[in-house]
mmCIF file of C-alpha atoms and ligand atoms in Angstrom:
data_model
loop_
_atom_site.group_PDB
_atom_site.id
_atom_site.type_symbol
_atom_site.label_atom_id
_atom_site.label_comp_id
_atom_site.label_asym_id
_atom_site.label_seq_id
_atom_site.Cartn_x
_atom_site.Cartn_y
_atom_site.Cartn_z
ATOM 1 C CA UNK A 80 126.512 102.477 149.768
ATOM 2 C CA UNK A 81 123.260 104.013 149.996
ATOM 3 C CA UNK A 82 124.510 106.261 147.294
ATOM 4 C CA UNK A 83 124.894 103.491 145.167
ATOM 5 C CA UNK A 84 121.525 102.344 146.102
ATOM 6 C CA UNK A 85 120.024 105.043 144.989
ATOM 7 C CA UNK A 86 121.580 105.140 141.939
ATOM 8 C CA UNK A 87 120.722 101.393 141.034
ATOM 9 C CA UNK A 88 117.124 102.663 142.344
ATOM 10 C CA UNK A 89 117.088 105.340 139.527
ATOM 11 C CA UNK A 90 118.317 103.357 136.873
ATOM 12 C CA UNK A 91 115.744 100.622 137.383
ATOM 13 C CA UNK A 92 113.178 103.242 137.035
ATOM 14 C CA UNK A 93 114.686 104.421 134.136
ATOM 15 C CA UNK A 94 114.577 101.336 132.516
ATOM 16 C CA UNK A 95 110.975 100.515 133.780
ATOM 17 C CA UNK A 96 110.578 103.601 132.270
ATOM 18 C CA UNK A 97 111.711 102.962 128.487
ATOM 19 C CA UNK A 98 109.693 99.700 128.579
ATOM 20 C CA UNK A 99 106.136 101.836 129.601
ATOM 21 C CA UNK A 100 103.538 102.227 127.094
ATOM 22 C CA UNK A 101 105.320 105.457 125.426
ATOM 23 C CA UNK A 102 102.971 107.959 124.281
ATOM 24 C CA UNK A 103 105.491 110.456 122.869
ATOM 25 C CA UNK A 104 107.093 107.349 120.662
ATOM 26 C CA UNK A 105 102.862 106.637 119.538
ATOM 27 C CA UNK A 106 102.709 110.617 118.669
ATOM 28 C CA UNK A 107 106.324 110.231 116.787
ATOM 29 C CA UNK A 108 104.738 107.494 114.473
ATOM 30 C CA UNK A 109 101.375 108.962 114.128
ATOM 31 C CA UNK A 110 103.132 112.063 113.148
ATOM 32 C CA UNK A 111 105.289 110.419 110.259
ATOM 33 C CA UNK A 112 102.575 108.274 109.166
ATOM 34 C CA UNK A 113 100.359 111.387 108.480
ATOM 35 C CA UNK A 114 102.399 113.992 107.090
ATOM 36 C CA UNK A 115 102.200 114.698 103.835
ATOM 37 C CA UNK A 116 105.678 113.374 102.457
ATOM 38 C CA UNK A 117 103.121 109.598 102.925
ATOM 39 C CA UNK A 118 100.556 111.097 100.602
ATOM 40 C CA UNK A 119 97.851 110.027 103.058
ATOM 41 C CA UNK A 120 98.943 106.026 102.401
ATOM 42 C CA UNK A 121 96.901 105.509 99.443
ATOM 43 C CA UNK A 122 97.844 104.374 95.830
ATOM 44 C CA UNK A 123 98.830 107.856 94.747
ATOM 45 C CA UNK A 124 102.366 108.514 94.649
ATOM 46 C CA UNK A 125 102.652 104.879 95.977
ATOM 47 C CA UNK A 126 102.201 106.428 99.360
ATOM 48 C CA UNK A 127 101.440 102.886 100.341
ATOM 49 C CA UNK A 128 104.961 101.732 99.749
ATOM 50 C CA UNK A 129 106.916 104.720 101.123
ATOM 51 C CA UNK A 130 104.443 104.179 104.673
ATOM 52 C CA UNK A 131 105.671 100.445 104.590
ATOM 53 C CA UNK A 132 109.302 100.857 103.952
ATOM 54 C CA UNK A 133 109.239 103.579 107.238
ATOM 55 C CA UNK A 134 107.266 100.654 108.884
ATOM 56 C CA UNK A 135 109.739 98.278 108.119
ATOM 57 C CA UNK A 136 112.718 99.988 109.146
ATOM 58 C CA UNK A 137 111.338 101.102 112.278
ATOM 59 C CA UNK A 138 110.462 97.348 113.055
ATOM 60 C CA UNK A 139 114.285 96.373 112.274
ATOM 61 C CA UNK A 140 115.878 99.450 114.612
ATOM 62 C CA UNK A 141 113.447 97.694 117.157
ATOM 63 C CA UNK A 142 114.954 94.297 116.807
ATOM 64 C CA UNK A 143 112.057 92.701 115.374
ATOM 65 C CA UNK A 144 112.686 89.776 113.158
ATOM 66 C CA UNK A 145 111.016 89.535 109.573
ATOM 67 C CA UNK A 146 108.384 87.095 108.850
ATOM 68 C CA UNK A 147 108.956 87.580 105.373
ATOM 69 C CA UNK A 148 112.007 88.426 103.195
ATOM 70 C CA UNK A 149 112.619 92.632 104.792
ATOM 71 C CA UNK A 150 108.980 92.103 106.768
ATOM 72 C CA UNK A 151 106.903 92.459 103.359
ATOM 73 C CA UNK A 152 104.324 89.755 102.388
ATOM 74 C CA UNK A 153 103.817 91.168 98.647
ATOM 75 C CA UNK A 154 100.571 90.950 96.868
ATOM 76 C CA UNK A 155 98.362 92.874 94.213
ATOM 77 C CA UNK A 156 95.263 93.993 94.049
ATOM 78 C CA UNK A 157 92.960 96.387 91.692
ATOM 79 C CA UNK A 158 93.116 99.880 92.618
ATOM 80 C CA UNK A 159 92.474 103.274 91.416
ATOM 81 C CA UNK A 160 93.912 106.771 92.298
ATOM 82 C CA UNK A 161 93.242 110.348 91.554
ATOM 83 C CA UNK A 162 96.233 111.931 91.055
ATOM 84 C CA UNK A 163 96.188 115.106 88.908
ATOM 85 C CA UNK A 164 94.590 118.226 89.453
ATOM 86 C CA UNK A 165 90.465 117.579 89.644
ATOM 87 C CA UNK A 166 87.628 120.088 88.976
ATOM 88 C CA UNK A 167 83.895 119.933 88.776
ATOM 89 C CA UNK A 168 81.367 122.580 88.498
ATOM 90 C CA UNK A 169 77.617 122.435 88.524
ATOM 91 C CA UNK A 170 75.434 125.214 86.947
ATOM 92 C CA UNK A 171 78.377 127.170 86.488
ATOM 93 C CA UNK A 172 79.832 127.257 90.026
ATOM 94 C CA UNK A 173 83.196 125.770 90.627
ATOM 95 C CA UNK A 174 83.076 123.171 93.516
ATOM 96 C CA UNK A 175 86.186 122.785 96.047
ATOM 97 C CA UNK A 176 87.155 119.223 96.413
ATOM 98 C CA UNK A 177 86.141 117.471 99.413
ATOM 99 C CA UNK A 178 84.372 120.318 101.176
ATOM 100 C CA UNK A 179 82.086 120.530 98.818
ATOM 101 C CA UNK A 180 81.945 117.013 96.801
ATOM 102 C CA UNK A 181 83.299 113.597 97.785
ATOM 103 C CA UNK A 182 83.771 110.872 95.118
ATOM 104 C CA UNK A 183 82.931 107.498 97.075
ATOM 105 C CA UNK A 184 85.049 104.875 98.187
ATOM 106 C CA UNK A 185 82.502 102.528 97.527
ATOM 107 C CA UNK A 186 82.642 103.053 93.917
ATOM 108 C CA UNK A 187 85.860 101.204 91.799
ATOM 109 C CA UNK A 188 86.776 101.293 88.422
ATOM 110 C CA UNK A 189 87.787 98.844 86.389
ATOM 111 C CA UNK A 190 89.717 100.731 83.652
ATOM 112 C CA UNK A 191 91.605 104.212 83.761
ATOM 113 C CA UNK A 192 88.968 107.231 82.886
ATOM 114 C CA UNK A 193 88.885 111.227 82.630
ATOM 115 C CA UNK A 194 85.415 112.090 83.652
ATOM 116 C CA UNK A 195 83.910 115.069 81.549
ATOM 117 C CA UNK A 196 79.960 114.759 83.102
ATOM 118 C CA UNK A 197 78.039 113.099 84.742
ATOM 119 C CA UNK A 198 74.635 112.051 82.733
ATOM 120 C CA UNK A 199 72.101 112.383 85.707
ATOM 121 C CA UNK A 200 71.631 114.112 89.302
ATOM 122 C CA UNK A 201 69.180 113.527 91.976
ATOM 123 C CA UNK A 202 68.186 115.414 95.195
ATOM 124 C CA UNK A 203 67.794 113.236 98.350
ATOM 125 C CA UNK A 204 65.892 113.918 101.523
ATOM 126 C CA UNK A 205 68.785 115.387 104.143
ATOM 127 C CA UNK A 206 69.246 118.193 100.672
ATOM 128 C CA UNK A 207 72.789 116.324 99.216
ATOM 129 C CA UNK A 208 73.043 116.034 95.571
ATOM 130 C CA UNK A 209 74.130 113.103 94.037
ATOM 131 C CA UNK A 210 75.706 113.011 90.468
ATOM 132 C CA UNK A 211 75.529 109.684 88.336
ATOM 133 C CA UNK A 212 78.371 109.151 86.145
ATOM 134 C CA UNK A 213 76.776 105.942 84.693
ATOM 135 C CA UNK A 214 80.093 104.497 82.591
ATOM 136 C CA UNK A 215 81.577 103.496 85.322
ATOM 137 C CA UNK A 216 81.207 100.408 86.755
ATOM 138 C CA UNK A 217 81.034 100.796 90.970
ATOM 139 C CA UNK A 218 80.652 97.883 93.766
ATOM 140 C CA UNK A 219 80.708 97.419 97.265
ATOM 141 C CA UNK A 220 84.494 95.385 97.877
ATOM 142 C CA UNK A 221 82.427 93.847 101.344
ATOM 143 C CA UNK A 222 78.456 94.184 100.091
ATOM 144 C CA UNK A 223 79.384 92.760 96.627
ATOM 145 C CA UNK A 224 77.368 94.397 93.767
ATOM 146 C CA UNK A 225 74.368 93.413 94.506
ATOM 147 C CA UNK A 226 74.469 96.143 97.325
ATOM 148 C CA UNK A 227 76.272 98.496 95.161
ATOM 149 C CA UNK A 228 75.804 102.271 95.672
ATOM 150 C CA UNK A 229 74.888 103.355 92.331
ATOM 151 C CA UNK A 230 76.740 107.358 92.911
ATOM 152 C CA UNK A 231 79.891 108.119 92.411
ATOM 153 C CA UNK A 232 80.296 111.620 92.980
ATOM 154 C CA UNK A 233 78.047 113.137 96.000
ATOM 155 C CA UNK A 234 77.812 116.919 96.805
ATOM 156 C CA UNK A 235 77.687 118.185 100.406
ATOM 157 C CA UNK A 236 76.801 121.401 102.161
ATOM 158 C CA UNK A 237 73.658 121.492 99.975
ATOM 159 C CA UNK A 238 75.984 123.459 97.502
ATOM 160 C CA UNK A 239 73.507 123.115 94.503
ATOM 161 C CA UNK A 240 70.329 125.425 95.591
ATOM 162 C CA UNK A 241 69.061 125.608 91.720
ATOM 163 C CA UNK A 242 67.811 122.677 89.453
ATOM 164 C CA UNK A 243 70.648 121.125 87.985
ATOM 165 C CA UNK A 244 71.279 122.074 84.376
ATOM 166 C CA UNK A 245 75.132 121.793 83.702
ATOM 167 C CA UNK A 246 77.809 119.754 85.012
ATOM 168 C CA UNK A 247 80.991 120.433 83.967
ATOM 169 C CA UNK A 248 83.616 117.918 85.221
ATOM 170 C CA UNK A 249 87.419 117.137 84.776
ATOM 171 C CA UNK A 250 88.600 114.685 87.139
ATOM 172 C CA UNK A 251 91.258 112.041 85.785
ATOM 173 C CA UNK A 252 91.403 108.398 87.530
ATOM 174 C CA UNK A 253 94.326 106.267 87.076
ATOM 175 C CA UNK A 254 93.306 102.572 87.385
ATOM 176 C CA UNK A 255 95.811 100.309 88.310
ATOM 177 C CA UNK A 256 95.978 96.345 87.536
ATOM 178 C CA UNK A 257 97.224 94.330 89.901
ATOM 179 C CA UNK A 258 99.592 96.915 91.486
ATOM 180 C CA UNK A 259 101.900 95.523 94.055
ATOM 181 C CA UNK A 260 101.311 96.414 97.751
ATOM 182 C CA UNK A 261 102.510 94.787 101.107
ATOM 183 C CA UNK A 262 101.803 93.531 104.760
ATOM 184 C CA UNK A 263 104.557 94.561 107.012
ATOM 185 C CA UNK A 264 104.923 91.978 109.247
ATOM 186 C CA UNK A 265 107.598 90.958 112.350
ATOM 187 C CA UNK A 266 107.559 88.809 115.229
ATOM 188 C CA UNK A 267 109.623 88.612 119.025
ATOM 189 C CA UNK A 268 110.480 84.958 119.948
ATOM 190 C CA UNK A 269 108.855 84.189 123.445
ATOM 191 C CA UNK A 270 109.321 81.920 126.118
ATOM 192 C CA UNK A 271 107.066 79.833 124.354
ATOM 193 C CA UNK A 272 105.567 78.994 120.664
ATOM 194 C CA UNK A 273 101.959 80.013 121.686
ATOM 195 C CA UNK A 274 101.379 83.373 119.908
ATOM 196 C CA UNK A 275 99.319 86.383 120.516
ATOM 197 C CA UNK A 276 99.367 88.707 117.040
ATOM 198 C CA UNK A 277 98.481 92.346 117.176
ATOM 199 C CA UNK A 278 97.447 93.615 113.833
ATOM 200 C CA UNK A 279 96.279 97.443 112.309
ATOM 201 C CA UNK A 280 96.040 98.844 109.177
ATOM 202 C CA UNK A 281 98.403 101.676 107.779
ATOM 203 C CA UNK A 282 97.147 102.199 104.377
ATOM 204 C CA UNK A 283 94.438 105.693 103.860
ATOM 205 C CA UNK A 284 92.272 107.029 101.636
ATOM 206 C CA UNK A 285 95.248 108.709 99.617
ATOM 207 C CA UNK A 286 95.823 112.375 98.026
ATOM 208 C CA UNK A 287 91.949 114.075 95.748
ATOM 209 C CA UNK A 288 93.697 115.480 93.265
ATOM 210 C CA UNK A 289 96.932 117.946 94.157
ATOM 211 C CA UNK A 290 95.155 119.749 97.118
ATOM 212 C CA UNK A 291 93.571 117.534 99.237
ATOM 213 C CA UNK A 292 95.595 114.784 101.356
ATOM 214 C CA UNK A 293 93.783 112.124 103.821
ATOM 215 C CA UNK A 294 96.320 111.908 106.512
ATOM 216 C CA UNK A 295 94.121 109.405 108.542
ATOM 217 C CA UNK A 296 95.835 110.085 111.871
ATOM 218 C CA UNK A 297 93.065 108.362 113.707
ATOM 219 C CA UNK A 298 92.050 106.166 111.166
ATOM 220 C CA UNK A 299 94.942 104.335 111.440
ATOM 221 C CA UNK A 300 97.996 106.061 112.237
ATOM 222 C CA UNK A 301 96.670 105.989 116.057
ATOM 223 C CA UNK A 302 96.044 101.910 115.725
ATOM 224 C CA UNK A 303 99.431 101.394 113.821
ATOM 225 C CA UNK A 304 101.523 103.729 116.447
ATOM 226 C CA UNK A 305 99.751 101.365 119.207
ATOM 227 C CA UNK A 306 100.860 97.649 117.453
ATOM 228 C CA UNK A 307 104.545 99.585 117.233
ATOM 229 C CA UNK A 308 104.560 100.811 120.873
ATOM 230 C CA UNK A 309 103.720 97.085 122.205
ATOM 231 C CA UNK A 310 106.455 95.834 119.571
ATOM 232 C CA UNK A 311 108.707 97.828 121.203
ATOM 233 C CA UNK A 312 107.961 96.649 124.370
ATOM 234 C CA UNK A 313 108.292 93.570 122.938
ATOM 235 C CA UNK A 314 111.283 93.581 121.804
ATOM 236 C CA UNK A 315 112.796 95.063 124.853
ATOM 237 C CA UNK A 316 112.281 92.075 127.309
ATOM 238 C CA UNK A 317 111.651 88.632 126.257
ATOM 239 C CA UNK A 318 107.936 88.164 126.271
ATOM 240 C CA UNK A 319 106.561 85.308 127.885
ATOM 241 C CA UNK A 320 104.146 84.310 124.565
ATOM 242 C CA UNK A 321 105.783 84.846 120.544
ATOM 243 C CA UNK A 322 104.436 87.974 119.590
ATOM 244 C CA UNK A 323 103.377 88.727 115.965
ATOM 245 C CA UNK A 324 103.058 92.227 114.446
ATOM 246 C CA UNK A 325 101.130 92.117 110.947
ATOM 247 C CA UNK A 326 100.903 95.554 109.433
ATOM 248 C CA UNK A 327 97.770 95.468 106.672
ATOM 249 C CA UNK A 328 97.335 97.548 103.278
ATOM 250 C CA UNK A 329 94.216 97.131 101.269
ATOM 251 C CA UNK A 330 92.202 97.862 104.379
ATOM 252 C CA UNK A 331 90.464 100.795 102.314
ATOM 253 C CA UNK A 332 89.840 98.802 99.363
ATOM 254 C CA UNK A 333 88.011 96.381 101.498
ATOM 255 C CA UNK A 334 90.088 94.668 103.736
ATOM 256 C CA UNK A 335 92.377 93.110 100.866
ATOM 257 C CA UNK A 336 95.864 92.882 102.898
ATOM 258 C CA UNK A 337 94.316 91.557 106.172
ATOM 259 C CA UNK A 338 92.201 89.001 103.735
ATOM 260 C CA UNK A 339 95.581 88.206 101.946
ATOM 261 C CA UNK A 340 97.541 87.369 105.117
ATOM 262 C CA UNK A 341 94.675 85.331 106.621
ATOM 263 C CA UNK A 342 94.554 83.359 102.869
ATOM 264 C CA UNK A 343 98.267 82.785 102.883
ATOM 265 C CA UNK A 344 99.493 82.270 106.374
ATOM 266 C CA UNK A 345 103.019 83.004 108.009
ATOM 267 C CA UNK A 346 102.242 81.297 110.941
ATOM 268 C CA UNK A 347 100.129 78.527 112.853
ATOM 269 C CA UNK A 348 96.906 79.515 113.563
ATOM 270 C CA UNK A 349 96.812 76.695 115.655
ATOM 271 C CA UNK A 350 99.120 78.393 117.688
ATOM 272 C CA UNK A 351 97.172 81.947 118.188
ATOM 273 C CA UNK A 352 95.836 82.302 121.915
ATOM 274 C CA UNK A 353 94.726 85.560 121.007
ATOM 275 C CA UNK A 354 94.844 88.203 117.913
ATOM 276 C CA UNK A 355 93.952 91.779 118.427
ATOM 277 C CA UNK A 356 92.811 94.166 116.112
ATOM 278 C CA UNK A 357 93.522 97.643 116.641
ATOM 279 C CA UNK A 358 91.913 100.170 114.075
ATOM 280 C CA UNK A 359 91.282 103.825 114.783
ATOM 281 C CA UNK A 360 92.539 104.679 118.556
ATOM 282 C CA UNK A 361 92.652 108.242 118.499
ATOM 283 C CA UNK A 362 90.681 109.978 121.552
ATOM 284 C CA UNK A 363 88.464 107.389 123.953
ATOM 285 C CA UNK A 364 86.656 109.979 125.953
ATOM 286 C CA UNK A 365 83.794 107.531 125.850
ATOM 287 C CA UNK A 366 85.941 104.108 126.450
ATOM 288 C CA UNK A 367 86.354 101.424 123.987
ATOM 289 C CA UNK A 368 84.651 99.226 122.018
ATOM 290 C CA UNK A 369 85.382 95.305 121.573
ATOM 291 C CA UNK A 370 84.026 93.548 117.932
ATOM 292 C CA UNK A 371 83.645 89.677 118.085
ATOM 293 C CA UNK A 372 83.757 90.357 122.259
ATOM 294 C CA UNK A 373 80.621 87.544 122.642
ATOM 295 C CA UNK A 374 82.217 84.437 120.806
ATOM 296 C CA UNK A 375 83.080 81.200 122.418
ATOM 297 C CA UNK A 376 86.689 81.528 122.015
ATOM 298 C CA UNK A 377 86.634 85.763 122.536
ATOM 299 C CA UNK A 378 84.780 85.657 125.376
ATOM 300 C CA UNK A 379 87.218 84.885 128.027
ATOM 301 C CA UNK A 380 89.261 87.887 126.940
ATOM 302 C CA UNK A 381 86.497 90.269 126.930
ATOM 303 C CA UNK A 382 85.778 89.384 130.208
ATOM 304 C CA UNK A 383 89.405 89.762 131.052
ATOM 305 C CA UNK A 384 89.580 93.145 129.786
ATOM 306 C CA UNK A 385 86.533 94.151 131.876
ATOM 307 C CA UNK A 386 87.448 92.602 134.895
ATOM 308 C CA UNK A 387 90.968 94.904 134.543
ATOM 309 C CA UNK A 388 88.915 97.773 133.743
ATOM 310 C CA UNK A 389 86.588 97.428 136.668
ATOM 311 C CA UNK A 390 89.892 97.264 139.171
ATOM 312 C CA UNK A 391 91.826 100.205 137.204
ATOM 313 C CA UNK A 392 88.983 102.347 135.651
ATOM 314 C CA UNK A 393 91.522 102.829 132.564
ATOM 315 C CA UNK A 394 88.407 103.623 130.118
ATOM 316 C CA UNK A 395 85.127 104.909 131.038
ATOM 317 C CA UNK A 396 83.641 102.089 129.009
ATOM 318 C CA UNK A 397 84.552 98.802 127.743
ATOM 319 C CA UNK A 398 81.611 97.577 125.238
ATOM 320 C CA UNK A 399 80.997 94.501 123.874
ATOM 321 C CA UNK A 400 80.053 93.907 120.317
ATOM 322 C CA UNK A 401 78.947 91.144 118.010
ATOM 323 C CA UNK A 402 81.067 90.104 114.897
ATOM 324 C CA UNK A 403 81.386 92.531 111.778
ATOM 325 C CA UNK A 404 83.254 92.577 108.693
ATOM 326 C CA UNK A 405 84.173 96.025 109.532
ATOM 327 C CA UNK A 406 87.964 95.655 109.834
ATOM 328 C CA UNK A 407 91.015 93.130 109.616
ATOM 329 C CA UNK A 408 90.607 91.116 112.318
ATOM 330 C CA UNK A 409 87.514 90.216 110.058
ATOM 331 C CA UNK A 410 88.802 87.219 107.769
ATOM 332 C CA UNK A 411 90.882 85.732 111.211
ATOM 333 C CA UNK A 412 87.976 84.966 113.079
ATOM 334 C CA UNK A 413 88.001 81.209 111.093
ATOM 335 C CA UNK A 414 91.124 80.194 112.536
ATOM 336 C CA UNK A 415 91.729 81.768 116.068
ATOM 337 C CA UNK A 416 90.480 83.876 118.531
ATOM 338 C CA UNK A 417 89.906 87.534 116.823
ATOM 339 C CA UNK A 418 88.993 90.500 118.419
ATOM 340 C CA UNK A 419 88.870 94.438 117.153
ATOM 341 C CA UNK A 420 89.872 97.613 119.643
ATOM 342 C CA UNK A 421 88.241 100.779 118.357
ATOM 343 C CA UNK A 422 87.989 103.670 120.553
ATOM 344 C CA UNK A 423 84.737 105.417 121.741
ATOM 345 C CA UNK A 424 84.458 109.016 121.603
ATOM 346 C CA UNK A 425 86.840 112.211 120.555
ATOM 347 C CA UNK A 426 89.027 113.994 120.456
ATOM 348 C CA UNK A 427 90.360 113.075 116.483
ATOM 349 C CA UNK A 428 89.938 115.222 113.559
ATOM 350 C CA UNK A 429 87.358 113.248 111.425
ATOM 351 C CA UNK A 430 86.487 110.397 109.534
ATOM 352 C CA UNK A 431 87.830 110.195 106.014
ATOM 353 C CA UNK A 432 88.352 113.573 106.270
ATOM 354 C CA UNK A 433 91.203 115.985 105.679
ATOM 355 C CA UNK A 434 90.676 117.191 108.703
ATOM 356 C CA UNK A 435 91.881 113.701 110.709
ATOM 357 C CA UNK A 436 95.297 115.165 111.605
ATOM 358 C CA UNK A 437 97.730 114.523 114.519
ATOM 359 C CA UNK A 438 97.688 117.267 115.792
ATOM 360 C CA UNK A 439 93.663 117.268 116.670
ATOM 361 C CA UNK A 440 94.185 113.308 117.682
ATOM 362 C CA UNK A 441 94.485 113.071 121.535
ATOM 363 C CA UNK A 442 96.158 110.900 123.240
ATOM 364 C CA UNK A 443 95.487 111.376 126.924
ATOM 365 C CA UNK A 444 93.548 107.845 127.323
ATOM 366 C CA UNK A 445 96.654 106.117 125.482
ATOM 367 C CA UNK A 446 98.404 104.829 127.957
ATOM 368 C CA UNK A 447 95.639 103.887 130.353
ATOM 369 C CA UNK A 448 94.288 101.988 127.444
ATOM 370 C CA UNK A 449 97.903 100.742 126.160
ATOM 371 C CA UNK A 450 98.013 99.456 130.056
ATOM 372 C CA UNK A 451 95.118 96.589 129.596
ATOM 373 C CA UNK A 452 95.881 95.718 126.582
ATOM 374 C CA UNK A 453 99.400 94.829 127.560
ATOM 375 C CA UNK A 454 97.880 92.984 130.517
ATOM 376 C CA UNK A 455 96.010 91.473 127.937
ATOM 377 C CA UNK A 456 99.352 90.067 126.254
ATOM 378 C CA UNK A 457 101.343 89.044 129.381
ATOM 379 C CA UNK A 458 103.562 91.782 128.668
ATOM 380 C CA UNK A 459 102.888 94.041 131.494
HETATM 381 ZN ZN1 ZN G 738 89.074 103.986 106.943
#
């Protein structure tokens, strides 16, 4: 009998076990999400799509149900991608993409182009060159273009040490008219109608021409892997509130899927007790830091999460901050309670760099983290 026992005893924990925050399932999706078969998410090589149809499928094997017809709220939007070979040399000297010149995200076309020069370059005070390539037309998606910042192409590592004399480019852009991207997006029925959503982005900065790939493991593999850990959970139990997963694109081109979904809703915002933002949750050596943490209806689950923290010491920090339009939970904050997770602190790789791999993401605050924010959802 006590054989038995013990056996029941071990199973239980088992089980308990398979419904834990999971950081080895985060690192699995992190992993896929960045490698290079993804093309770092972006419009190139519709890396976009290929990231959302993994998305989707995973959300199905987990017993999610769709929202939308196979989890995808379609929509378009105006993109551009570099997706040939790119070159540019200054005074003679052949720059290497990325490490030595950037062209912004900031700046959009609005027609396919092959740049050739650029007409102007100017020095600023920190020593990085900028180089004006005054045909096309660039704006700020969020500032509007008003606020518009008026380079395109800016060279780092003080590579130019000479007056400028010749600039020698060849970089093709493909511009794309209303190309068709999606929101993955899946739900768990709960004990009751009242909803909490979890959202993240999955789309990146793309491929720079044939060499350089933006895996964006932190920024947002890490956030993605998180909102598919707790749907797992999810799924596995019936949760006492409906939980809603919404999985964004367009978050690079200025938070166009998350804008999209909060335009054209799948479900009652009426209903929402709580949606939660998670963007960029890589490392946390510092703690983490709430957005929207000091409105009326936030508030109450800022406090929440600091009264949790100050019992469990899970992050060294949690910080409130006001509202920004600095990610998806952005365009919610009309209709329900909206708050954004971002982690404080290393280690991750970089910021919109090729350097923001999985394998320099860490993870060892994940599952104290994972632990409040289920808490957070009724779900522990
Ligand atoms: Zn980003």
């Amino acid at each position: 009998m006590k054989h038995i026992t013990a056996i029941i005893l071990l199973v239980c924990l088992a089980l308990g076990n398979l419904q834990a925050q999971d950081s080895v399932y985060a690192r699995r999706i992190i992993k896929t999400l960045s490698s290079k078969q993804m093309y770092g998410r972006g419009f190139c090589h519709h890396g976009d799509s290929i990231a959302a149809q993994f998305l989707a499928s995973e959300m199905q094997t987990l017993g999610l149900l769709p929202l939308q017809v196979n989890y995808m709220q379609h929509y378009t939007l105006d993109c551009y991608s570099f997706d040939g070979p790119v070159s540019l040399s200054v005074n003679g000297f052949e720059l290497e993409p990325f490490t030595h010149y950037r062209i912004l995200p900031a700046a959009q076309l609005t027609r396919s182009d092959k740049l050739s020069t650029a007409t102007w370059s100017k020095q600023l005070k920190d020593g990085t060159w900028v180089l004006g390539v005054p045909q096309l037309d660039t704006y700020s998606p969020i500032a509007g273009p008003e606020k518009a910042n008026p380079y395109f192409i800016e060279v780092v590592d003080s590579i130019i040490t000479k007056k400028v004399r010749k600039i020698k480019a060849d970089i093709p852009i493909s511009f794309h008219k209303d190309y068709r991207t999606q929101n993955v997006v899946g739900y768990v029925r709960g004990v009751i109608d009242s909803m909490v959503v979890f959202t993240a982005h999955y789309d990146h900065c793309g491929t720079m021409g044939e060499g350089v790939i933006f895996r964006g493991a932190h920024d947002n593999a890490s956030g993605v892997a998180a909102v598919m850990d707790i749907a797992r959970i999810a799924a596995s139990k019936k949760p006492y509130y409906t939980m809603v997963f919404m999985l964004f694109s367009g978050e690079e081109s200025g938070l166009l899927g998350s804008r999209h979904a909060a335009e054209n809703p799948l479900i009652d915002y009426s209903k929402v007790k709580l949606l939660c933002n998670i963007d960029m949750f890589c490392g946390g050596d510092e703690g983490i830091m709430v957005f929207n943490a000091n409105s009326p209806n936030t508030k109450p689950f800022f406090n929440q999460l600091k009264t949790m923290n100050d019992e469990t010491h899970a992050a060294a920090e949690i910080r409130p901050r006001d509202n920004r339009p600095n990610s998806d939970h952005y365009w919610f904050t009309n209709y329900c309670p909206s708050i954004f997770l971002l982690t404080m602190g290393g280690p991750y790789g970089g910021y919109h760099d090729p350097a923001d791999t999985c394998k320099l993401c860490g993870l060892n605050h994940y599952n104290d983290f994972m632990r409040l924010i289920l808490r957070l959802a009724n779900l522990d």
